[in-house]
mmCIF file of C-alpha atoms in Angstrom:
data_model
loop_
_atom_site.group_PDB
_atom_site.id
_atom_site.type_symbol
_atom_site.label_atom_id
_atom_site.label_comp_id
_atom_site.label_asym_id
_atom_site.label_seq_id
_atom_site.Cartn_x
_atom_site.Cartn_y
_atom_site.Cartn_z
ATOM 1 C CA MET G 1 0.000 0.152 0.092
ATOM 2 C CA HIS G 2 2.799 2.390 0.861
ATOM 3 C CA SER G 3 4.621 1.705 -2.488
ATOM 4 C CA ILE G 4 1.394 2.207 -4.374
ATOM 5 C CA THR G 5 0.916 5.595 -2.605
ATOM 6 C CA ILE G 6 4.273 6.689 -3.491
ATOM 7 C CA SER G 7 4.144 5.513 -7.000
ATOM 8 C CA LEU G 8 0.773 7.652 -7.362
ATOM 9 C CA PHE G 9 2.450 10.697 -5.724
ATOM 10 C CA VAL G 10 5.481 10.467 -8.299
ATOM 11 C CA SER G 11 2.967 9.888 -11.222
ATOM 12 C CA LEU G 12 0.918 13.065 -10.003
ATOM 13 C CA ILE G 13 4.039 15.210 -9.613
ATOM 14 C CA ALA G 14 5.454 14.078 -12.956
ATOM 15 C CA ALA G 15 2.189 14.737 -14.810
ATOM 16 C CA THR G 16 1.750 18.086 -13.070
ATOM 17 C CA LEU G 17 5.254 19.103 -14.361
ATOM 18 C CA ARG G 18 4.750 17.856 -17.968
ATOM 19 C CA LEU G 19 1.071 19.392 -18.260
ATOM 20 C CA SER G 20 2.420 22.713 -16.861
ATOM 21 C CA THR G 21 5.194 23.072 -19.349
ATOM 22 C CA PRO G 22 3.216 24.434 -22.360
ATOM 23 C CA ILE G 23 1.339 26.731 -19.966
ATOM 24 C CA ILE G 24 4.810 27.984 -18.580
ATOM 25 C CA PHE G 25 6.225 28.713 -21.967
ATOM 26 C CA ALA G 26 3.117 30.615 -23.077
ATOM 27 C CA ALA G 27 2.871 32.453 -19.895
ATOM 28 C CA LEU G 28 6.595 33.358 -19.797
ATOM 29 C CA GLY G 29 5.920 34.771 -23.367
ATOM 30 C CA GLY G 30 2.994 36.806 -22.127
ATOM 31 C CA VAL G 31 5.209 38.297 -19.284
ATOM 32 C CA ILE G 32 7.901 39.555 -21.493
ATOM 33 C CA SER G 33 5.398 41.031 -23.984
ATOM 34 C CA GLU G 34 3.273 42.858 -21.447
ATOM 35 C CA ARG G 35 6.361 43.869 -19.342
ATOM 36 C CA SER G 36 7.154 46.082 -22.539
ATOM 37 C CA GLY G 37 3.448 47.341 -22.757
ATOM 38 C CA VAL G 38 2.073 45.156 -25.499
ATOM 39 C CA VAL G 39 -0.714 42.880 -24.816
ATOM 40 C CA ASN G 40 -0.517 39.456 -26.510
ATOM 41 C CA ILE G 41 -3.927 37.719 -26.566
ATOM 42 C CA GLY G 42 -2.587 35.765 -29.573
ATOM 43 C CA LEU G 43 -0.701 33.084 -27.400
ATOM 44 C CA GLU G 44 -3.080 30.561 -28.288
ATOM 45 C CA GLY G 45 -2.750 31.007 -32.054
ATOM 46 C CA ILE G 46 0.978 31.179 -31.671
ATOM 47 C CA MET G 47 0.930 27.866 -29.745
ATOM 48 C CA ILE G 48 -1.043 26.206 -32.454
ATOM 49 C CA ALA G 49 1.515 27.495 -35.194
ATOM 50 C CA GLY G 50 4.372 26.192 -32.912
ATOM 51 C CA ALA G 51 2.778 22.826 -32.468
ATOM 52 C CA PHE G 52 2.177 22.369 -36.169
ATOM 53 C CA PHE G 53 5.420 23.610 -37.349
ATOM 54 C CA ALA G 54 7.362 21.633 -34.872
ATOM 55 C CA VAL G 55 5.867 18.403 -36.366
ATOM 56 C CA LEU G 56 6.635 19.749 -39.895
ATOM 57 C CA GLY G 57 9.979 20.481 -39.169
ATOM 58 C CA SER G 58 10.659 17.081 -37.684
ATOM 59 C CA TYR G 59 8.781 15.499 -40.541
ATOM 60 C CA LEU G 60 10.836 17.092 -43.224
ATOM 61 C CA THR G 61 14.232 16.463 -41.495
ATOM 62 C CA GLN G 62 13.614 13.535 -39.370
ATOM 63 C CA ASN G 63 15.165 15.534 -36.565
ATOM 64 C CA ALA G 64 13.020 16.611 -33.593
ATOM 65 C CA TRP G 65 15.530 19.475 -32.554
ATOM 66 C CA VAL G 66 15.080 20.915 -35.857
ATOM 67 C CA GLY G 67 11.359 20.714 -35.343
ATOM 68 C CA ILE G 68 11.631 22.810 -32.344
ATOM 69 C CA LEU G 69 13.678 25.389 -34.360
ATOM 70 C CA PHE G 70 10.760 25.476 -36.761
ATOM 71 C CA ALA G 71 8.384 26.045 -33.864
ATOM 72 C CA ILE G 72 10.378 28.883 -32.685
ATOM 73 C CA LEU G 73 10.606 30.498 -35.969
ATOM 74 C CA ALA G 74 6.933 30.042 -36.737
ATOM 75 C CA GLY G 75 5.936 31.617 -33.377
ATOM 76 C CA MET G 76 8.083 34.487 -34.035
ATOM 77 C CA GLY G 77 6.492 35.036 -37.562
ATOM 78 C CA ILE G 78 3.188 35.011 -36.149
ATOM 79 C CA ALA G 79 4.060 37.311 -33.434
ATOM 80 C CA LEU G 80 5.680 39.699 -36.005
ATOM 81 C CA ILE G 81 2.308 40.141 -37.569
ATOM 82 C CA HIS G 82 0.814 41.107 -34.203
ATOM 83 C CA ALA G 83 3.925 43.512 -33.512
ATOM 84 C CA VAL G 84 3.239 45.296 -36.894
ATOM 85 C CA LEU G 85 -0.336 45.800 -36.171
ATOM 86 C CA SER G 86 0.027 46.719 -32.562
ATOM 87 C CA ILE G 87 3.167 48.739 -32.555
ATOM 88 C CA ASN G 88 3.359 50.440 -36.062
ATOM 89 C CA LEU G 89 -0.304 50.430 -36.924
ATOM 90 C CA ARG G 90 -1.376 51.040 -33.328
ATOM 91 C CA ALA G 91 -4.333 48.549 -33.951
ATOM 92 C CA ASP G 92 -6.237 47.513 -30.826
ATOM 93 C CA GLN G 93 -4.076 44.964 -29.210
ATOM 94 C CA THR G 94 -6.935 42.703 -27.951
ATOM 95 C CA ILE G 95 -8.486 42.522 -31.393
ATOM 96 C CA SER G 96 -5.303 41.923 -33.184
ATOM 97 C CA GLY G 97 -4.614 39.058 -30.659
ATOM 98 C CA VAL G 98 -8.130 37.406 -31.221
ATOM 99 C CA SER G 99 -7.687 37.774 -35.039
ATOM 100 C CA ILE G 100 -4.321 36.005 -34.786
ATOM 101 C CA ASN G 101 -5.958 33.203 -32.927
ATOM 102 C CA ILE G 102 -8.592 32.755 -35.689
ATOM 103 C CA PHE G 103 -6.063 33.194 -38.471
ATOM 104 C CA SER G 104 -3.468 30.778 -36.986
ATOM 105 C CA ALA G 105 -6.064 27.932 -36.429
ATOM 106 C CA ALA G 106 -7.537 28.117 -39.784
ATOM 107 C CA LEU G 107 -3.935 28.475 -41.546
ATOM 108 C CA MET G 108 -2.702 25.400 -39.757
ATOM 109 C CA SER G 109 -5.746 23.503 -40.771
ATOM 110 C CA PHE G 110 -5.111 24.529 -44.484
ATOM 111 C CA LEU G 111 -1.426 23.557 -44.202
ATOM 112 C CA LEU G 112 -2.208 20.159 -42.570
ATOM 113 C CA PHE G 113 -4.444 19.201 -45.653
ATOM 114 C CA LYS G 114 -2.101 20.645 -48.273
ATOM 115 C CA ILE G 115 1.105 19.038 -46.814
ATOM 116 C CA PHE G 116 -0.081 15.945 -45.128
ATOM 117 C CA ALA G 117 -3.138 15.333 -47.314
ATOM 118 C CA ARG G 118 -5.122 14.499 -44.121
ATOM 119 C CA GLU G 119 -7.649 16.185 -41.992
ATOM 120 C CA GLY G 120 -7.608 16.258 -38.163
ATOM 121 C CA GLN G 121 -4.071 15.180 -37.504
ATOM 122 C CA THR G 122 -0.716 14.728 -39.067
ATOM 123 C CA ASP G 123 1.341 11.484 -39.320
ATOM 124 C CA GLY G 124 3.514 10.509 -36.548
ATOM 125 C CA VAL G 125 7.054 11.971 -36.476
ATOM 126 C CA THR G 126 10.554 11.366 -35.004
ATOM 127 C CA GLN G 127 10.333 11.071 -31.292
ATOM 128 C CA LEU G 128 12.461 13.455 -29.126
ATOM 129 C CA SER G 129 15.089 11.099 -27.535
ATOM 130 C CA TYR G 130 15.045 11.347 -23.687
ATOM 131 C CA PRO G 131 17.442 8.969 -21.601
ATOM 132 C CA LYS G 132 14.782 7.540 -19.334
ATOM 133 C CA GLU G 133 17.112 4.542 -18.251
ATOM 134 C CA PHE G 134 19.764 7.129 -17.245
ATOM 135 C CA PHE G 135 17.404 9.151 -15.207
ATOM 136 C CA LYS G 136 16.110 6.055 -13.542
ATOM 137 C CA SER G 137 19.416 5.212 -12.184
ATOM 138 C CA ILE G 138 19.680 8.278 -10.290
ATOM 139 C CA PRO G 139 18.922 7.803 -6.437
ATOM 140 C CA PHE G 140 15.849 9.050 -4.852
ATOM 141 C CA ILE G 141 14.417 11.220 -7.757
ATOM 142 C CA GLY G 142 15.104 8.815 -10.693
ATOM 143 C CA ASN G 143 11.567 7.638 -11.055
ATOM 144 C CA LEU G 144 10.298 11.109 -11.219
ATOM 145 C CA LEU G 145 12.947 12.427 -13.690
ATOM 146 C CA ALA G 146 12.332 9.376 -15.913
ATOM 147 C CA GLU G 147 8.594 10.336 -16.494
ATOM 148 C CA LEU G 148 9.659 13.936 -17.692
ATOM 149 C CA ASN G 149 10.995 15.177 -20.968
ATOM 150 C CA TRP G 150 13.523 17.875 -22.198
ATOM 151 C CA PHE G 151 10.741 20.552 -22.301
ATOM 152 C CA VAL G 152 10.196 20.606 -18.558
ATOM 153 C CA PHE G 153 13.873 21.254 -17.958
ATOM 154 C CA ILE G 154 13.916 23.843 -20.661
ATOM 155 C CA ALA G 155 10.876 25.525 -19.264
ATOM 156 C CA PHE G 156 12.329 25.997 -15.724
ATOM 157 C CA ILE G 157 15.669 27.193 -17.183
ATOM 158 C CA LEU G 158 14.139 29.719 -19.268
ATOM 159 C CA ALA G 159 11.838 31.075 -16.356
ATOM 160 C CA ILE G 160 15.144 31.591 -14.329
ATOM 161 C CA LEU G 161 16.844 33.256 -17.253
ATOM 162 C CA LEU G 162 13.901 35.619 -17.936
ATOM 163 C CA HIS G 163 13.772 36.676 -14.193
ATOM 164 C CA LEU G 164 17.446 37.373 -14.222
ATOM 165 C CA MET G 165 17.289 39.211 -17.431
ATOM 166 C CA LEU G 166 14.304 41.438 -16.426
ATOM 167 C CA TYR G 167 15.564 42.384 -12.894
ATOM 168 C CA TYR G 168 19.398 42.046 -13.127
ATOM 169 C CA THR G 169 20.388 43.406 -16.695
ATOM 170 C CA PRO G 170 20.358 46.819 -18.338
ATOM 171 C CA LEU G 171 17.939 45.298 -21.061
ATOM 172 C CA GLY G 172 15.592 44.199 -18.557
ATOM 173 C CA LEU G 173 15.534 47.804 -17.026
ATOM 174 C CA ARG G 174 14.810 49.187 -20.463
ATOM 175 C CA ILE G 175 12.015 46.581 -21.003
ATOM 176 C CA ARG G 176 10.361 47.527 -17.623
ATOM 177 C CA SER G 177 10.806 51.309 -18.254
ATOM 178 C CA VAL G 178 9.153 50.974 -21.632
ATOM 179 C CA GLY G 179 6.094 49.107 -20.143
ATOM 180 C CA GLU G 180 5.828 51.581 -17.324
ATOM 181 C CA HIS G 181 6.755 55.019 -18.703
ATOM 182 C CA PRO G 182 7.581 54.849 -22.435
ATOM 183 C CA LYS G 183 7.594 58.591 -22.990
ATOM 184 C CA ALA G 184 10.181 58.879 -20.082
ATOM 185 C CA ALA G 185 12.172 55.937 -21.623
ATOM 186 C CA ASP G 186 12.097 57.665 -24.952
ATOM 187 C CA THR G 187 13.533 60.846 -23.401
ATOM 188 C CA LEU G 188 16.434 58.809 -22.020
ATOM 189 C CA GLY G 189 17.221 57.600 -25.523
ATOM 190 C CA ILE G 190 15.538 54.233 -25.267
ATOM 191 C CA ASN G 191 14.004 53.030 -28.610
ATOM 192 C CA VAL G 192 10.571 52.062 -27.538
ATOM 193 C CA TYR G 193 9.435 50.582 -30.844
ATOM 194 C CA LYS G 194 12.700 48.342 -30.890
ATOM 195 C CA ILE G 195 12.184 47.235 -27.247
ATOM 196 C CA ARG G 196 8.498 46.313 -27.878
ATOM 197 C CA TYR G 197 9.384 44.620 -31.088
ATOM 198 C CA LEU G 198 11.935 42.472 -29.434
ATOM 199 C CA CYS G 199 9.628 41.500 -26.614
ATOM 200 C CA VAL G 200 6.731 40.583 -28.870
ATOM 201 C CA LEU G 201 8.991 38.370 -30.907
ATOM 202 C CA LEU G 202 10.474 36.716 -27.877
ATOM 203 C CA SER G 203 6.948 36.029 -26.652
ATOM 204 C CA GLY G 204 6.329 34.377 -30.061
ATOM 205 C CA ALA G 205 9.439 32.177 -29.422
ATOM 206 C CA PHE G 206 8.284 31.212 -25.976
ATOM 207 C CA ALA G 207 4.784 30.459 -27.169
ATOM 208 C CA GLY G 208 6.015 28.492 -30.193
ATOM 209 C CA LEU G 209 8.233 26.244 -27.867
ATOM 210 C CA GLY G 210 4.999 25.804 -25.818
ATOM 211 C CA GLY G 211 3.208 24.560 -28.858
ATOM 212 C CA ALA G 212 6.229 22.167 -29.541
ATOM 213 C CA SER G 213 6.127 20.778 -26.048
ATOM 214 C CA LEU G 214 2.360 19.658 -26.852
ATOM 215 C CA SER G 215 3.117 18.117 -30.202
ATOM 216 C CA LEU G 216 6.651 16.646 -29.799
ATOM 217 C CA GLY G 217 6.786 16.373 -25.960
ATOM 218 C CA ALA G 218 3.667 14.191 -25.664
ATOM 219 C CA THR G 219 2.014 12.815 -28.959
ATOM 220 C CA ASN G 220 4.813 13.283 -31.707
ATOM 221 C CA LEU G 221 2.007 14.498 -33.938
ATOM 222 C CA PHE G 222 -0.172 17.647 -34.524
ATOM 223 C CA ARG G 223 -3.820 17.239 -34.027
ATOM 224 C CA GLU G 224 -6.373 19.962 -34.465
ATOM 225 C CA GLY G 225 -7.576 21.142 -31.031
ATOM 226 C CA MET G 226 -4.559 20.036 -29.113
ATOM 227 C CA VAL G 227 -3.856 23.483 -27.749
ATOM 228 C CA SER G 228 -7.362 23.400 -26.330
ATOM 229 C CA GLY G 229 -7.320 26.802 -24.571
ATOM 230 C CA LYS G 230 -4.031 26.473 -23.027
ATOM 231 C CA GLY G 231 -2.714 29.994 -24.420
ATOM 232 C CA PHE G 232 -5.776 31.594 -22.532
ATOM 233 C CA ILE G 233 -4.938 29.678 -19.300
ATOM 234 C CA ALA G 234 -1.316 30.993 -19.824
ATOM 235 C CA LEU G 235 -2.698 34.427 -19.797
ATOM 236 C CA ALA G 236 -4.466 33.813 -16.621
ATOM 237 C CA ALA G 237 -1.251 32.362 -15.088
ATOM 238 C CA MET G 238 0.523 35.556 -16.078
ATOM 239 C CA ILE G 239 -2.130 37.782 -14.389
ATOM 240 C CA PHE G 240 -2.212 35.518 -11.272
ATOM 241 C CA GLY G 241 1.504 35.568 -11.247
ATOM 242 C CA ASN G 242 1.540 39.444 -11.290
ATOM 243 C CA TRP G 243 3.332 39.682 -14.717
ATOM 244 C CA LYS G 244 6.569 38.230 -12.947
ATOM 245 C CA PRO G 245 8.399 35.072 -14.455
ATOM 246 C CA PHE G 246 8.382 33.124 -11.169
ATOM 247 C CA GLY G 247 4.926 34.128 -10.358
ATOM 248 C CA ALA G 248 3.722 33.018 -13.781
ATOM 249 C CA LEU G 249 5.727 29.814 -13.290
ATOM 250 C CA ALA G 250 4.100 28.949 -9.955
ATOM 251 C CA ALA G 251 0.609 29.803 -11.335
ATOM 252 C CA SER G 252 1.321 27.546 -14.357
ATOM 253 C CA LEU G 253 2.275 24.704 -12.066
ATOM 254 C CA LEU G 254 -0.977 25.197 -10.136
ATOM 255 C CA PHE G 255 -3.008 24.820 -13.360
ATOM 256 C CA GLY G 256 -0.822 22.071 -14.565
ATOM 257 C CA PHE G 257 -1.696 20.207 -11.238
ATOM 258 C CA ALA G 258 -5.443 20.833 -11.698
ATOM 259 C CA GLU G 259 -5.155 19.037 -15.139
ATOM 260 C CA ALA G 260 -3.009 16.188 -13.649
ATOM 261 C CA PHE G 261 -5.325 15.774 -10.808
ATOM 262 C CA ARG G 262 -8.178 15.455 -13.288
ATOM 263 C CA ILE G 263 -6.404 12.627 -15.059
ATOM 264 C CA VAL G 264 -5.284 10.707 -11.796
ATOM 265 C CA ALA G 265 -8.707 11.324 -10.148
ATOM 266 C CA GLN G 266 -10.403 9.500 -12.952
ATOM 267 C CA GLY G 267 -8.785 6.341 -11.659
ATOM 268 C CA PHE G 268 -10.083 6.492 -8.206
ATOM 269 C CA GLY G 269 -13.264 5.162 -9.293
ATOM 270 C CA TRP G 270 -15.512 8.062 -7.894
ATOM 271 C CA LYS G 271 -18.936 8.214 -9.253
ATOM 272 C CA VAL G 272 -18.515 11.625 -10.733
ATOM 273 C CA PRO G 273 -19.460 12.473 -14.494
ATOM 274 C CA ASP G 274 -16.221 12.815 -16.702
ATOM 275 C CA GLU G 275 -17.434 16.396 -17.653
ATOM 276 C CA VAL G 276 -16.716 17.404 -13.832
ATOM 277 C CA TYR G 277 -13.053 16.312 -14.215
ATOM 278 C CA TYR G 278 -12.595 17.905 -17.632
ATOM 279 C CA SER G 279 -14.027 21.106 -16.407
ATOM 280 C CA PHE G 280 -11.768 21.417 -13.412
ATOM 281 C CA PRO G 281 -8.757 23.350 -14.786
ATOM 282 C CA TYR G 282 -10.988 25.814 -16.604
ATOM 283 C CA VAL G 283 -13.009 26.293 -13.353
ATOM 284 C CA LEU G 284 -9.956 26.873 -11.519
ATOM 285 C CA THR G 285 -8.918 29.396 -14.109
ATOM 286 C CA MET G 286 -12.034 31.326 -13.752
ATOM 287 C CA LEU G 287 -11.819 31.263 -9.956
ATOM 288 C CA MET G 288 -8.274 32.605 -9.968
ATOM 289 C CA LEU G 289 -9.185 35.461 -12.331
ATOM 290 C CA ALA G 290 -12.174 36.301 -10.270
ATOM 291 C CA GLY G 291 -10.048 36.327 -7.131
ATOM 292 C CA PHE G 292 -6.913 37.997 -8.414
ATOM 293 C CA VAL G 293 -7.937 40.553 -11.200
ATOM 294 C CA GLY G 294 -7.932 43.994 -9.603
ATOM 295 C CA LYS G 295 -5.564 42.730 -6.896
ATOM 296 C CA THR G 296 -2.629 42.368 -9.240
ATOM 297 C CA THR G 297 -0.897 45.295 -10.982
ATOM 298 C CA PRO G 298 -0.077 45.224 -14.667
ATOM 299 C CA PRO G 299 2.572 47.554 -16.280
ATOM 300 C CA ALA G 300 1.256 51.125 -16.394
ATOM 301 C CA ALA G 301 1.448 51.426 -20.206
ATOM 302 C CA ASP G 302 0.276 47.834 -20.777
ATOM 303 C CA GLY G 303 -1.837 47.709 -23.901
ATOM 304 C CA ILE G 304 -1.438 51.489 -24.820
ATOM 305 C CA PRO G 305 0.075 52.098 -28.296
ATOM 306 C CA TYR G 306 3.001 54.731 -28.254
ATOM 307 C CA THR G 307 3.549 57.316 -30.862
ATOM 308 C CA LYS G 308 6.941 59.063 -30.607
ATOM 309 C CA GLY G 309 6.815 62.847 -30.074
ATOM 310 C CA GLU G 310 3.016 62.516 -28.837
ATOM 311 C CA ARG G 311 2.174 64.396 -25.626
#
């Protein structure tokens, strides 16, 4: 009984980490974009593009790491559209993001049919190799590490690096100043447009990685609907985490735990409709937003277009 409890606990923690990973990537992308003053509602659509192009790159080259590079570039390409609309054309950033979500989902469906001559999902592709046996040999935590994948490690490393960059480097200071007081930053010689473009493109890279972690980290194929609102959950994690990398990381883990608990709890034999389990992560998202919106503080210039020289 004791060994079963430990095994169940390890499985729950491992599932939490794996399921949190796509949300962590996208939430970090939201943090860096909004820290510069650009709202990126399009994280969902960027994740869809990342998931598809990760599989396409792996399919074309038979190399999953090249597929990840495809996902990053695709994410940055979609984010560039949002950057042009939001920064140069001063379009409403929320409308731009929603449009990107619709456009990306439709475009990936079109490319899926054109390239793979199939509807619904792609063919299976080369799996991202992971040394499970090596990790299993590590004392105490080996069984846990063996159930993870490389994306989990990458997500945590990027969260640490983003925190260090934002709060301990000159570039991070520029990003935060542009998101808080762009006119003052411009007066000091900081190129507001350049910083915002950089941050939106980086948010695309992060969200593209999130999509890749779904398609290559779990199923090794792209399936329509596989992102399933995780981009929006990532936005909730960003808000819950108060627009900070570690806060977004912690919130993402909480949402990942909700998803993992749903999966594990279905094996308990409780007489509860499946719909209750499936709704659990989304209900938690709404509860968190209801409880924390208004209590967290976004960057002062978040979502506000900037025009050089305007008073």
